[in-house]
Coordinates of C-alpha atoms in Angstrom, one line a residue:
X23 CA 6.6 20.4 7.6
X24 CA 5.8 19.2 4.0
X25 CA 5.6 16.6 1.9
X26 CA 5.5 18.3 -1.0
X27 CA 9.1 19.0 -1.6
X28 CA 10.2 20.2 -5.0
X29 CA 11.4 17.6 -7.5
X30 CA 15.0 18.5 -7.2
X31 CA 14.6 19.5 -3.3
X32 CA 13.8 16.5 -2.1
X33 CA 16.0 14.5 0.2
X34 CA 16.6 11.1 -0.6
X35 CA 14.9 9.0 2.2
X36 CA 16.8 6.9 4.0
X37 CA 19.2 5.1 1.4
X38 CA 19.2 1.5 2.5
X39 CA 15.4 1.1 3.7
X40 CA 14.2 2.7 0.2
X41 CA 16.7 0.5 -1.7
X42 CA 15.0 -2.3 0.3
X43 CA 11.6 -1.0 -0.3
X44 CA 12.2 -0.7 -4.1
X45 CA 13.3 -4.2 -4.4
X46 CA 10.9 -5.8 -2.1
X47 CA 8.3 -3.9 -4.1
X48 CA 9.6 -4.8 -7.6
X49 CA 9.6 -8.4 -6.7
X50 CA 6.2 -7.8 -5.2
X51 CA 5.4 -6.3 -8.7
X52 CA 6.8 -9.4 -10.4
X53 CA 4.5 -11.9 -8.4
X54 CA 1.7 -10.1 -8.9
X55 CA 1.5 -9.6 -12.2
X56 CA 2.8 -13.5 -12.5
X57 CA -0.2 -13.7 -10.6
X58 CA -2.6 -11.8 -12.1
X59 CA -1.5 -13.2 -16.2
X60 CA -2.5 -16.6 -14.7
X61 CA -5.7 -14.8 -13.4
X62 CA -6.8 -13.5 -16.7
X63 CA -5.8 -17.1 -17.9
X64 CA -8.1 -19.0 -15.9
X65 CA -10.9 -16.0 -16.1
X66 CA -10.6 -16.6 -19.9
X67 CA -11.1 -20.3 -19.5
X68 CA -13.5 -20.0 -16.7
X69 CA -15.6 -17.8 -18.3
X70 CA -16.1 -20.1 -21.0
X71 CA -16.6 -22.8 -19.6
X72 CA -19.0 -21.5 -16.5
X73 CA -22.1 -18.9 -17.2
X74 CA -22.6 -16.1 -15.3
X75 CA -25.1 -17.8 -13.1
X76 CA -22.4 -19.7 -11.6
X77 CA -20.3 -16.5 -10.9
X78 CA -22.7 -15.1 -9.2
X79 CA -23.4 -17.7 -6.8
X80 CA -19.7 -17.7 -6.0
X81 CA -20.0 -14.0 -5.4
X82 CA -22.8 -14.2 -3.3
X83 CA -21.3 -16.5 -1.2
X84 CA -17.6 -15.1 -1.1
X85 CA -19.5 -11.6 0.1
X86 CA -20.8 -13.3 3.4
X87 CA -17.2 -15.6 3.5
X88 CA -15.1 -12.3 3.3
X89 CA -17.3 -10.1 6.1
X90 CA -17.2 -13.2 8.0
X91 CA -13.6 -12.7 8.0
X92 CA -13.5 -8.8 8.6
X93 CA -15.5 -9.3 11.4
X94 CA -12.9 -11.1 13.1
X95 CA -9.7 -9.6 11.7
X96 CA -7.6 -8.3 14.5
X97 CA -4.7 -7.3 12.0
X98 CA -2.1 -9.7 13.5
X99 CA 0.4 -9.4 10.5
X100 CA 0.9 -5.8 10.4
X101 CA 0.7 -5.5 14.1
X102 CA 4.1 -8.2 14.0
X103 CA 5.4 -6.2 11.1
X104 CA 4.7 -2.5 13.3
X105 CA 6.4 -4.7 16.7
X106 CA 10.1 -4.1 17.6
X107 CA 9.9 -7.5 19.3
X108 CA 10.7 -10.6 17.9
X109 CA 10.2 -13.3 20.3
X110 CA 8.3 -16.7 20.5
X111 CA 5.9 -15.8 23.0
X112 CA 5.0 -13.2 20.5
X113 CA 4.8 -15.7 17.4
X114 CA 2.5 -18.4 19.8
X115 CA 0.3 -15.4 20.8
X116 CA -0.2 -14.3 17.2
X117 CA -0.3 -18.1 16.3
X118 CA -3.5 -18.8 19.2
X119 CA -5.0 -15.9 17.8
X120 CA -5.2 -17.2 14.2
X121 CA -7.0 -20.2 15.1
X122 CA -8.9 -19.5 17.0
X123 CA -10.1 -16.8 14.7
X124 CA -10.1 -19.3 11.9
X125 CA -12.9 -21.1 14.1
X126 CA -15.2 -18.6 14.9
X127 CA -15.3 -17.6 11.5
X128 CA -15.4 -21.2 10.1
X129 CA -19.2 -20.9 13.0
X130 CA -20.3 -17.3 12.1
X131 CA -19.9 -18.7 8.1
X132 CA -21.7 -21.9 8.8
X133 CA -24.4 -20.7 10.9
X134 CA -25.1 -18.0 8.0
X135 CA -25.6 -20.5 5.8
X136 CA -29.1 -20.8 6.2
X137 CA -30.4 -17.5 6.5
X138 CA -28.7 -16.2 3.6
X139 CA -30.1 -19.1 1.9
X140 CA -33.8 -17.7 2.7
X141 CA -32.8 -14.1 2.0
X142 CA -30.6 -15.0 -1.4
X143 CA -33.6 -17.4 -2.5
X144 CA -31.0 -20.1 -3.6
X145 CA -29.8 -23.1 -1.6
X146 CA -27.0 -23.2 -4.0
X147 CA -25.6 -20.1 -1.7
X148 CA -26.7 -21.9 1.2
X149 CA -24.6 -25.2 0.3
X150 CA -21.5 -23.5 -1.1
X151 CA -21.4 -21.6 2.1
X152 CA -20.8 -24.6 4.1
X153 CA -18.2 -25.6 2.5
X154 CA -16.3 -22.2 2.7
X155 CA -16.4 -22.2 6.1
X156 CA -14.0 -24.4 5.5
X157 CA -11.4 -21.7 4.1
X158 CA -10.7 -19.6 7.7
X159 CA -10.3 -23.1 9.6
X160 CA -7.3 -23.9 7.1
X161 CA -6.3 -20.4 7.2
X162 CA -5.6 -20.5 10.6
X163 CA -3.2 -22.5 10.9
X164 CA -0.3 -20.0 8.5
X165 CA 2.9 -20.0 10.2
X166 CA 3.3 -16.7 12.0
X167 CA 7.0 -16.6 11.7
X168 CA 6.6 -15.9 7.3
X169 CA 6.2 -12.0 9.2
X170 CA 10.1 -11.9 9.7
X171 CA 10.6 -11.9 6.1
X172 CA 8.4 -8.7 5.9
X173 CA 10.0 -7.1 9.0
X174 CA 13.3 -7.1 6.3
X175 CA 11.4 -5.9 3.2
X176 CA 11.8 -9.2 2.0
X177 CA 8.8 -10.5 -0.1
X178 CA 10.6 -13.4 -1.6
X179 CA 9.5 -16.6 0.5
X180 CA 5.5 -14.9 -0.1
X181 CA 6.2 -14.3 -3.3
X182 CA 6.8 -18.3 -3.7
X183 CA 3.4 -19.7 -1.1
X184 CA 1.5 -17.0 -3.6
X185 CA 2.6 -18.2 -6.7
X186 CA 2.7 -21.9 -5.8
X187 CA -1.2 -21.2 -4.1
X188 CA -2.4 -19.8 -6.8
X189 CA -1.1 -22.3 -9.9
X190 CA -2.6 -25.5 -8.1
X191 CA -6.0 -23.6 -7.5
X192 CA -6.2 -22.7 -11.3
X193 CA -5.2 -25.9 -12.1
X194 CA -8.1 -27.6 -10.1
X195 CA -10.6 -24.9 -11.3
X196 CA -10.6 -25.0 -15.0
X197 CA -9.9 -29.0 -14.6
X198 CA -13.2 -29.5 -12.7
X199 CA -14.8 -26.5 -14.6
X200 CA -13.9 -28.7 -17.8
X201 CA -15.1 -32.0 -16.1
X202 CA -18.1 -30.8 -14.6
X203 CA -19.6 -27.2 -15.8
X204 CA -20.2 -26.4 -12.2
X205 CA -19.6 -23.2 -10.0
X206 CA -18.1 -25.8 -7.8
X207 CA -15.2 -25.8 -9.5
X208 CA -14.5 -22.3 -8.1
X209 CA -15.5 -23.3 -4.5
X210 CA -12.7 -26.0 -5.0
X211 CA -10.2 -24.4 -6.1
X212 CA -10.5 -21.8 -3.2
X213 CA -10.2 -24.1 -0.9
X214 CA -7.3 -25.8 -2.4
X215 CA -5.6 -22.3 -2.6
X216 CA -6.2 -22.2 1.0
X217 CA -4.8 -25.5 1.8
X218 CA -1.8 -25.2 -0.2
X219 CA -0.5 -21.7 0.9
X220 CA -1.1 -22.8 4.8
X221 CA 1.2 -25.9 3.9
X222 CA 3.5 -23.7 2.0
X223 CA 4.5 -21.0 5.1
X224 CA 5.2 -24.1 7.2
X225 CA 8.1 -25.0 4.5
X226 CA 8.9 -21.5 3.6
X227 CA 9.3 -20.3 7.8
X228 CA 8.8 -23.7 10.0
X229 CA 6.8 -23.0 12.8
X230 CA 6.3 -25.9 15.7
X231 CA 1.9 -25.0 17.1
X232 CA 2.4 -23.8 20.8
X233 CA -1.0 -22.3 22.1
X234 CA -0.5 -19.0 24.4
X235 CA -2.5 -15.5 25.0
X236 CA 0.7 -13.6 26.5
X237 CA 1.0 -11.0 24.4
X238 CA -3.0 -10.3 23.0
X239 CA -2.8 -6.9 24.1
X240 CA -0.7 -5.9 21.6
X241 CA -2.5 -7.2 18.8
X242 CA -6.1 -6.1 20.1
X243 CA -4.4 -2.8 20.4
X244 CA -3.9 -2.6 17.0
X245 CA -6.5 -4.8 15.4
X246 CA -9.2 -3.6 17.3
X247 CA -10.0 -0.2 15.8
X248 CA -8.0 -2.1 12.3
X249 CA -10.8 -4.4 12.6
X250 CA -13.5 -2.3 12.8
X251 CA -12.1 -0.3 9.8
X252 CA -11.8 -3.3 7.7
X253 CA -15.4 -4.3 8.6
X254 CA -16.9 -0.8 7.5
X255 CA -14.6 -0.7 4.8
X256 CA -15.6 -4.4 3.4
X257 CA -19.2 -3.1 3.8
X258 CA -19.1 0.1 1.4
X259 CA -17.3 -1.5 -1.3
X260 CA -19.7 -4.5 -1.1
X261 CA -22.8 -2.4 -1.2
X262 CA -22.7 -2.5 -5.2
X263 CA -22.2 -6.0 -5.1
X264 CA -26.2 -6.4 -2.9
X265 CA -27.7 -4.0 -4.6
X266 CA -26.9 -5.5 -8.1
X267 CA -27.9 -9.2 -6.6
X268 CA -30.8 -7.7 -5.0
X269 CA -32.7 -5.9 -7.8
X270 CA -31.0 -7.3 -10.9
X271 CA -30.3 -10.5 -10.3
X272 CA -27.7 -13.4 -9.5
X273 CA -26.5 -13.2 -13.3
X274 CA -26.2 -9.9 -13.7
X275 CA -24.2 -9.7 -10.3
X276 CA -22.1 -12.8 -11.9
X277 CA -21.4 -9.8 -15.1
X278 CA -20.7 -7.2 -12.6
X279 CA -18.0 -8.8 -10.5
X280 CA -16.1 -9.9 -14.0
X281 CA -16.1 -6.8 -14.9
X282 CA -14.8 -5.1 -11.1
X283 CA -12.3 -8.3 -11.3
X284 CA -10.8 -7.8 -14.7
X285 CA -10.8 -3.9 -13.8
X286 CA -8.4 -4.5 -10.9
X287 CA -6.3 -6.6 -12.3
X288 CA -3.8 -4.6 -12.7
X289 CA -4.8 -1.5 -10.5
X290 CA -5.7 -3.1 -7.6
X291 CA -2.8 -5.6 -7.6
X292 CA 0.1 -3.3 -7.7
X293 CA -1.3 -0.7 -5.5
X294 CA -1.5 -3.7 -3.3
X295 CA 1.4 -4.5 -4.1
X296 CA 3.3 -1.0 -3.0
X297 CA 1.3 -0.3 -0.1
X298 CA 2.7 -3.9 1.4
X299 CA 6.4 -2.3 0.5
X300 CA 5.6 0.9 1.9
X301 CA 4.8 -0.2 5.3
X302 CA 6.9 -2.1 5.8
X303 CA 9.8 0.8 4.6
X304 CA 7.5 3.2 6.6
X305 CA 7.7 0.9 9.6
X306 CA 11.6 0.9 10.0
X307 CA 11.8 5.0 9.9
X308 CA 11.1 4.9 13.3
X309 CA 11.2 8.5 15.5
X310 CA 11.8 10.8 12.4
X311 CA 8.0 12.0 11.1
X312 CA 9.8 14.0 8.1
X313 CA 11.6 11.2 6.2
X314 CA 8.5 8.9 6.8
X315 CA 6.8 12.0 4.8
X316 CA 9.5 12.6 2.5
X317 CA 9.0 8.7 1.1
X318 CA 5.3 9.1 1.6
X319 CA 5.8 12.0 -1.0
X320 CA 7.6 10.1 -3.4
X321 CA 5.6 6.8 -3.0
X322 CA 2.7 8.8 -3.9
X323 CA 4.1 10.1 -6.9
X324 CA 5.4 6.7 -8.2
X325 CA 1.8 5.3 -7.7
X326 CA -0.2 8.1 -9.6
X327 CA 2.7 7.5 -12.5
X328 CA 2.2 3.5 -12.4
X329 CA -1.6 3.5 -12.0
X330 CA -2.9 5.9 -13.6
X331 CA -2.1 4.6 -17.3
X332 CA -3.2 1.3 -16.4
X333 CA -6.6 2.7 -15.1
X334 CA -7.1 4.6 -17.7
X335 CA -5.9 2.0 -20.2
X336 CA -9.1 0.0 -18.9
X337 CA -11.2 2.4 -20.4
X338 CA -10.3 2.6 -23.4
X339 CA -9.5 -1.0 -23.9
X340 CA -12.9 -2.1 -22.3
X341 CA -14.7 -3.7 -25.3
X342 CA -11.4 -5.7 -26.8
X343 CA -10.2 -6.6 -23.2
X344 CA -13.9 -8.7 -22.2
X345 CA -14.8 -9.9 -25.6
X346 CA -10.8 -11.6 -25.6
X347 CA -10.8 -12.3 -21.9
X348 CA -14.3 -13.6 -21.4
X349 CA -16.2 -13.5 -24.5
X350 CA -19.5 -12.2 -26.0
X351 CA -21.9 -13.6 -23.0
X352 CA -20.5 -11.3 -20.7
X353 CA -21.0 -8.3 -22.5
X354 CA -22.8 -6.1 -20.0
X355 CA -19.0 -6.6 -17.8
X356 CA -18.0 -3.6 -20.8
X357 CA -20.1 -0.7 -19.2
X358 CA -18.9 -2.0 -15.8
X359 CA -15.2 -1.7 -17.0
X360 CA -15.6 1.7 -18.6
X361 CA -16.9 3.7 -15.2
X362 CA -15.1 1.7 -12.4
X363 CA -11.6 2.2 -14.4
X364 CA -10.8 5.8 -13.2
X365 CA -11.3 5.8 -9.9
X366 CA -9.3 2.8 -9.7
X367 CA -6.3 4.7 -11.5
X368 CA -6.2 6.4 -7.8
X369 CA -6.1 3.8 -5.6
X370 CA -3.0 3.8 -4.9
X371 CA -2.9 6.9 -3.3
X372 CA -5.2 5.6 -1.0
X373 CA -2.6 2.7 0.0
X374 CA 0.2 4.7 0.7
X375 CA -1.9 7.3 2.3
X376 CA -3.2 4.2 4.9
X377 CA 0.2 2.9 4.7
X378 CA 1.6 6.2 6.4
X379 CA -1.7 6.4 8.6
X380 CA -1.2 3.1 10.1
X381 CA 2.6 3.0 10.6
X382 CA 1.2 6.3 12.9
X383 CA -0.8 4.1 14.6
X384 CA -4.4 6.6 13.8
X385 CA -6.3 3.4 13.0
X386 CA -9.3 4.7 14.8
X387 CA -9.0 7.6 11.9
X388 CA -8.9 4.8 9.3
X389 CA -12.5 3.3 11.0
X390 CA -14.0 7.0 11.2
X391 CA -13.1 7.6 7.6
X392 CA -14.6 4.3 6.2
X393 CA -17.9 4.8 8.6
X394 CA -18.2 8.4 6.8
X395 CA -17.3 6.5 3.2
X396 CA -20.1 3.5 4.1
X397 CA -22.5 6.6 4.1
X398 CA -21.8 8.7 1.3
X399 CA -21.9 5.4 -0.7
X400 CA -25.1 4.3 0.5
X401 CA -26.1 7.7 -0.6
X402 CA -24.5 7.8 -3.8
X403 CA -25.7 4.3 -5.3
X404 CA -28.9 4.4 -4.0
X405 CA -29.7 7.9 -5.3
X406 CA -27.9 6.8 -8.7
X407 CA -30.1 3.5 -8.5
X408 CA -33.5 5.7 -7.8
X409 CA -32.1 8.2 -10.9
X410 CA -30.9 6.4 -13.9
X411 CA -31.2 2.2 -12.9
X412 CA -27.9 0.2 -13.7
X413 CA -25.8 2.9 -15.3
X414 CA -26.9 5.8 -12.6
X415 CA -25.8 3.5 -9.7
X416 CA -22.6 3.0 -11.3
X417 CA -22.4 6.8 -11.9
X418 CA -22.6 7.1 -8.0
X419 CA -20.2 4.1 -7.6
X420 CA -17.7 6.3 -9.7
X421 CA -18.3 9.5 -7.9
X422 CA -18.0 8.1 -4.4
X423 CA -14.5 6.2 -5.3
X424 CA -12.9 9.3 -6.0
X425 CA -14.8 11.3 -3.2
X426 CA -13.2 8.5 -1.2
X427 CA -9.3 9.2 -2.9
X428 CA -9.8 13.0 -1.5
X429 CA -11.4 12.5 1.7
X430 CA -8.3 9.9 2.7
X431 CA -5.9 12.9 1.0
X432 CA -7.8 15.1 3.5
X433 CA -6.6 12.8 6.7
X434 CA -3.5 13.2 5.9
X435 CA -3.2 16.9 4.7
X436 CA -5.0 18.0 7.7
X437 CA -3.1 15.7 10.3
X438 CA 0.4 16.0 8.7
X439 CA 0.2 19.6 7.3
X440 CA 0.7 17.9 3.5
X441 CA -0.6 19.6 1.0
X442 CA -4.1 18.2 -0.3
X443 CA -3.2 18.5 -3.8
X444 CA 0.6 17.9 -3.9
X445 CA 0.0 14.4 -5.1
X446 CA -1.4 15.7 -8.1
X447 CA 0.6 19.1 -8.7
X448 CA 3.7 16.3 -8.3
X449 CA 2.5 14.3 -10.8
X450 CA 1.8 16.3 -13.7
X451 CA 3.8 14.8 -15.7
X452 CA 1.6 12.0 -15.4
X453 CA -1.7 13.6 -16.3
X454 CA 0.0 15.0 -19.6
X455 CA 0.8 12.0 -20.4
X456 CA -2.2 10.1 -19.9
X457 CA -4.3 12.6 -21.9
X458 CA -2.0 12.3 -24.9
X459 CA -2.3 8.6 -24.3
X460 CA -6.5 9.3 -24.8
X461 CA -6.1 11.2 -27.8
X462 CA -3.7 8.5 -29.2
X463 CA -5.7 5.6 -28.4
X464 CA -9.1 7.1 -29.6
X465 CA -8.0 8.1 -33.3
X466 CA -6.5 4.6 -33.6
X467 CA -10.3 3.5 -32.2
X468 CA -11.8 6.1 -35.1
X469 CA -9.1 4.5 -37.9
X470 CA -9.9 0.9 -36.7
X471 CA -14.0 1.1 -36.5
X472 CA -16.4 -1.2 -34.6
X473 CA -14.7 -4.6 -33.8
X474 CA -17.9 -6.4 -33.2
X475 CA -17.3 -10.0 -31.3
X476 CA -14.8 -10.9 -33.6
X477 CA -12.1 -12.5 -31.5
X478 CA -9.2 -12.0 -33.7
X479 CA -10.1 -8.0 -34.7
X480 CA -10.6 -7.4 -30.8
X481 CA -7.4 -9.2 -30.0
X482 CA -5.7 -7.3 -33.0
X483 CA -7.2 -4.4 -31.6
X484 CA -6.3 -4.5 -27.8
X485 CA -2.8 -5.1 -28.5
X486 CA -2.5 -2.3 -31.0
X487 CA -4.1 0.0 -28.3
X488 CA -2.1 -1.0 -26.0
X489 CA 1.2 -0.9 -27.8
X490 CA 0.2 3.0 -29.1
X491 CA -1.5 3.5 -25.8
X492 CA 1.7 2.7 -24.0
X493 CA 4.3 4.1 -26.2
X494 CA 2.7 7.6 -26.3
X495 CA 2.5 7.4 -22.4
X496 CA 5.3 6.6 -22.2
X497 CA 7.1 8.9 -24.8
X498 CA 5.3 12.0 -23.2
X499 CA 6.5 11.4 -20.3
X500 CA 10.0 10.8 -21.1
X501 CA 9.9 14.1 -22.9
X502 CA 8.1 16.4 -20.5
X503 CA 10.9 15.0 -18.2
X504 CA 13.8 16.1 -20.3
X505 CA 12.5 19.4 -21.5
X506 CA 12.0 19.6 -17.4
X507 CA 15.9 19.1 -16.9
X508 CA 15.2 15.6 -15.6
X509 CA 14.4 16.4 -12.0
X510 CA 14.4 13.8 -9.2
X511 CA 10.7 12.2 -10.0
X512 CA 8.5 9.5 -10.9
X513 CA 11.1 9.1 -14.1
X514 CA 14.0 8.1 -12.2
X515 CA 12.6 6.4 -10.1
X516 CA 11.3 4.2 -12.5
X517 CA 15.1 4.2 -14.1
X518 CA 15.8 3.0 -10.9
X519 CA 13.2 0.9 -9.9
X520 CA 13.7 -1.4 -13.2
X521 CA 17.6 -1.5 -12.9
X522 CA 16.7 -2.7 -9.1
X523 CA 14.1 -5.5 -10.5
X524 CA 16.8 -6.4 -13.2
X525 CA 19.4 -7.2 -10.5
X526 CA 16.9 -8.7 -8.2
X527 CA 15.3 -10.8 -10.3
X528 CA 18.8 -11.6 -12.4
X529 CA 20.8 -12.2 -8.9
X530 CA 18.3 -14.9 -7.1
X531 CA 18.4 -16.9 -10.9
X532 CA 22.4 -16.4 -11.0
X533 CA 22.3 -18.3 -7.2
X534 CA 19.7 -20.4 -8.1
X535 CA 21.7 -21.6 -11.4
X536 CA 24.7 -21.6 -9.3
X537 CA 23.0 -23.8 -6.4
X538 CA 22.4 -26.3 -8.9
X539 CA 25.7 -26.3 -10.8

């Protein structure tokens, strides 16, 4: 049993759920990068308008918010999504669950208020804690019933709640960041994102509030050892985050996160993006291990082709993308940009590796994995810390993200009999590409010379880099394909992939113009 089929070998996986799959995750694709142009909008405007200070408060706060929230994460979506049953029992079960996780959370955020007040040194963490203890309590309250839409692939009706979310919190944001200057303005419009996506599952999948426990086995059977993995996980890829605030400051944490933000932009958001498609495709191959592993095989192809010119990108566009996106006050977000890009470039075969591990139901795996990960970060940053200051720990942070990518390759090559580097052997294509993208982009960076803090040169200059850096990625690839005898791969499904967005996207306008005609 292999995953690693040949290119031309390769069995097309089940027809109808990979059709699905492709759609759901082109629209998926759509939303989040929707999503993510407003983000780099308001970032822009934020940035100017707030100084890092006020990020870093934010941050501070939004790290004791988000473990909060681990700590109490029992998984209940993908445990409805992984559930043949669809009953309303299950929903009010789920339903009971989610508030009353939203109000232990909402008490374990509030009653860390004040200690990590003391510890931080800054009441302004203290304060802007209570009020995002507010966030869980509103999130509580989501209609469980928006889960049917995932069951069929269909990312539509959560494509709307997170685009609709996401406008009105931006909107809020920079207009109280304009009015007032304060990090408040971010504590705001997180709430207000909260508020309006809650409202907008109860319009989008109408659920009527009925309180029962029937069914919590189910989802403490899952979320349980899901839980703990999230928890562990949260924890090693937050240990840069206190290490930064601890022994360099709120500010410079407030630089750091812009620049792990604007890094995962992209990357993180469409890995995201197909690992939500790919379980839920994953999910509905039930009882048949080698098409679940044929599409694993082919999803992890497609995600080294998409992300790994994006990550890479980041690299190389560092200096334009923060002095256009932020400005010359956040400076020290460049250095950040430059070493966390590459390892993000293969995250996504992290996602679909989890995606196949979960829909196998080996989350205790998952928690032993990130518990082994929490350590060999510690290890890593602290030793680069100890070594080399700033730019040694983020030497570590780079090594241990793609120590990370192989050790989760190693779950699954050693559980599924998958070949450790298939992924890569796969994709070669890809890494041809990519390096003649390098080469491009870096005599254009010789021919153009040092931009400076010029706006217009580094805007001039990151869409010129782009444009090259994406044509000759593009190109290569196209060519290495051809002179290959365009084999089953990445290519087509790309060919594919954009025909299916192009009817997806064209077909709900054509019914939405028709609705209205």
């Amino acid at each position: 049993m292999t995953a690693s089929l040949p290119d031309s070998a390769a069995p097309s996986p089940a027809p109808q759920v990979s059709g699905r799959a492709a759609s759901g995750a082109s629209l998926l694709m759509v939303v989040n990068l929707m999503s993510r142009g407003i983000g780099i909008i308001s970032t822009a405007a934020l940035a100017r308008l707030l100084t890092p200070n006020d990020f870093g408060i934010v941050s501070l706060a939004m790290i004791v918010v988000e473990f909060a929230q681990m700590l109490t994460d029992f998984q209940l979506t993908n445990a409805l999504v992984r559930s043949p049953r669809r009953d309303e029992h299950l929903y009010a079960t789920a339903f009971t669950l989610g508030v009353m996780r939203g109000v232990i959370t909402a008490a374990g955020i509030a009653l860390a208020a004040l200690p990590a007040g003391v510890m931080t040194g800054n009441d302004h963490v203290r304060n802007v804690l209570l009020v995002l203890a507010l966030q869980p309590l509103i999130d509580g309250w989501r209609s469980p019933r928006m889960v049917d839409y995932i069951r069929d692939i269909d990312f539509s009706r959560e494509a709307v709640v997170t685009i609709v979310g996401r406008i009105v919190a931006v909107a809020i944001m920079v207009l109280l960041a304009a009015l007032t200057h304060s990090y408040w303005a971010l504590v705001s419009g997180t709430i207000v994102a909260s508020l309006t996506m809650t409202i907008m599952t109860h319009v989008m999948r109408p659920f009527r509030p009925r309180f029962e426990l029937r069914d919590y086995r189910l989802f403490l059977g899952f979320g349980g050892w899901m839980s703990a993995a999230a928890m562990t996980n949260y924890l090693s890829f937050k240990l840069d985050s206190l290490i930064v605030a601890g022994r360099f400051g709120v500010a410079r944490l407030g630089q750091y996160n812009l620049g792990i933000q604007i890094s995962g932009i992209l990357t993180s958001q469409l890995a995201w993006a197909l690992q939500r498609a790919i379980f839920s495709a994953l999910s509905t191959i039930s009882d048949d291990l080698p098409r679940r592993l044929r599409a694993y095989a082919t999803a992890q192809t497609a995600m080294v082709g998409v992300l790994l010119p994006i990550g890479v990108g980041m690299v190389l566009v560092a200096h334009e993308a923060i002095m256009v996106i932020a400005g010359p006050k956040w400076t020290d977000a460049i250095v950040v940009l430059r070493f966390v890009g590459p390892p993000m470039a293969f995250g996504g075969l992290i996602e679909s590796a989890q995606a196949l591990l979960m829909v196998e139901g080996m989350t205790r795996t998952l928690f032993l994995r990130n518990l082994l990960t929490f350590a060999m970060r510690l290890a890593l940053l602290w030793g680069g810390l100890m070594l080399g200051g700033f730019t040694g720990m983020l030497i570590g942070l780079t090594i241990a993200g793609f120590l990370y990518v192989l050790l989760t390759l190693q779950l699954v090559s050693r559980h599924f009999h998958v070949s450790l580097i298939a992924p890569f052997v796969n994709a070669w294509r890809s890494f041809v590409a990519a390096a003649v993208m390098i080469v491009a982009v870096l005599a254009l960076d010789i021919a153009l010379g040092a931009p400076g803090h010029n706006f217009s040169r580094n805007l001039l200059g990151l869409a010129a880099k782009s444009v090259l850096g994406g044509g000759a990625y593009a190109g290569t690839h196209l060519l290495l394909w051809r002179l290959s005898g365009q084999p089953a791969g990445f290519e087509r499904f790309v060919l594919d992939f954009a025909g299916r967005l192009v009817r997806t996207v064209g077909g709900r306008l054509r019914m939405r113009r028709e609705a209205t005609e």
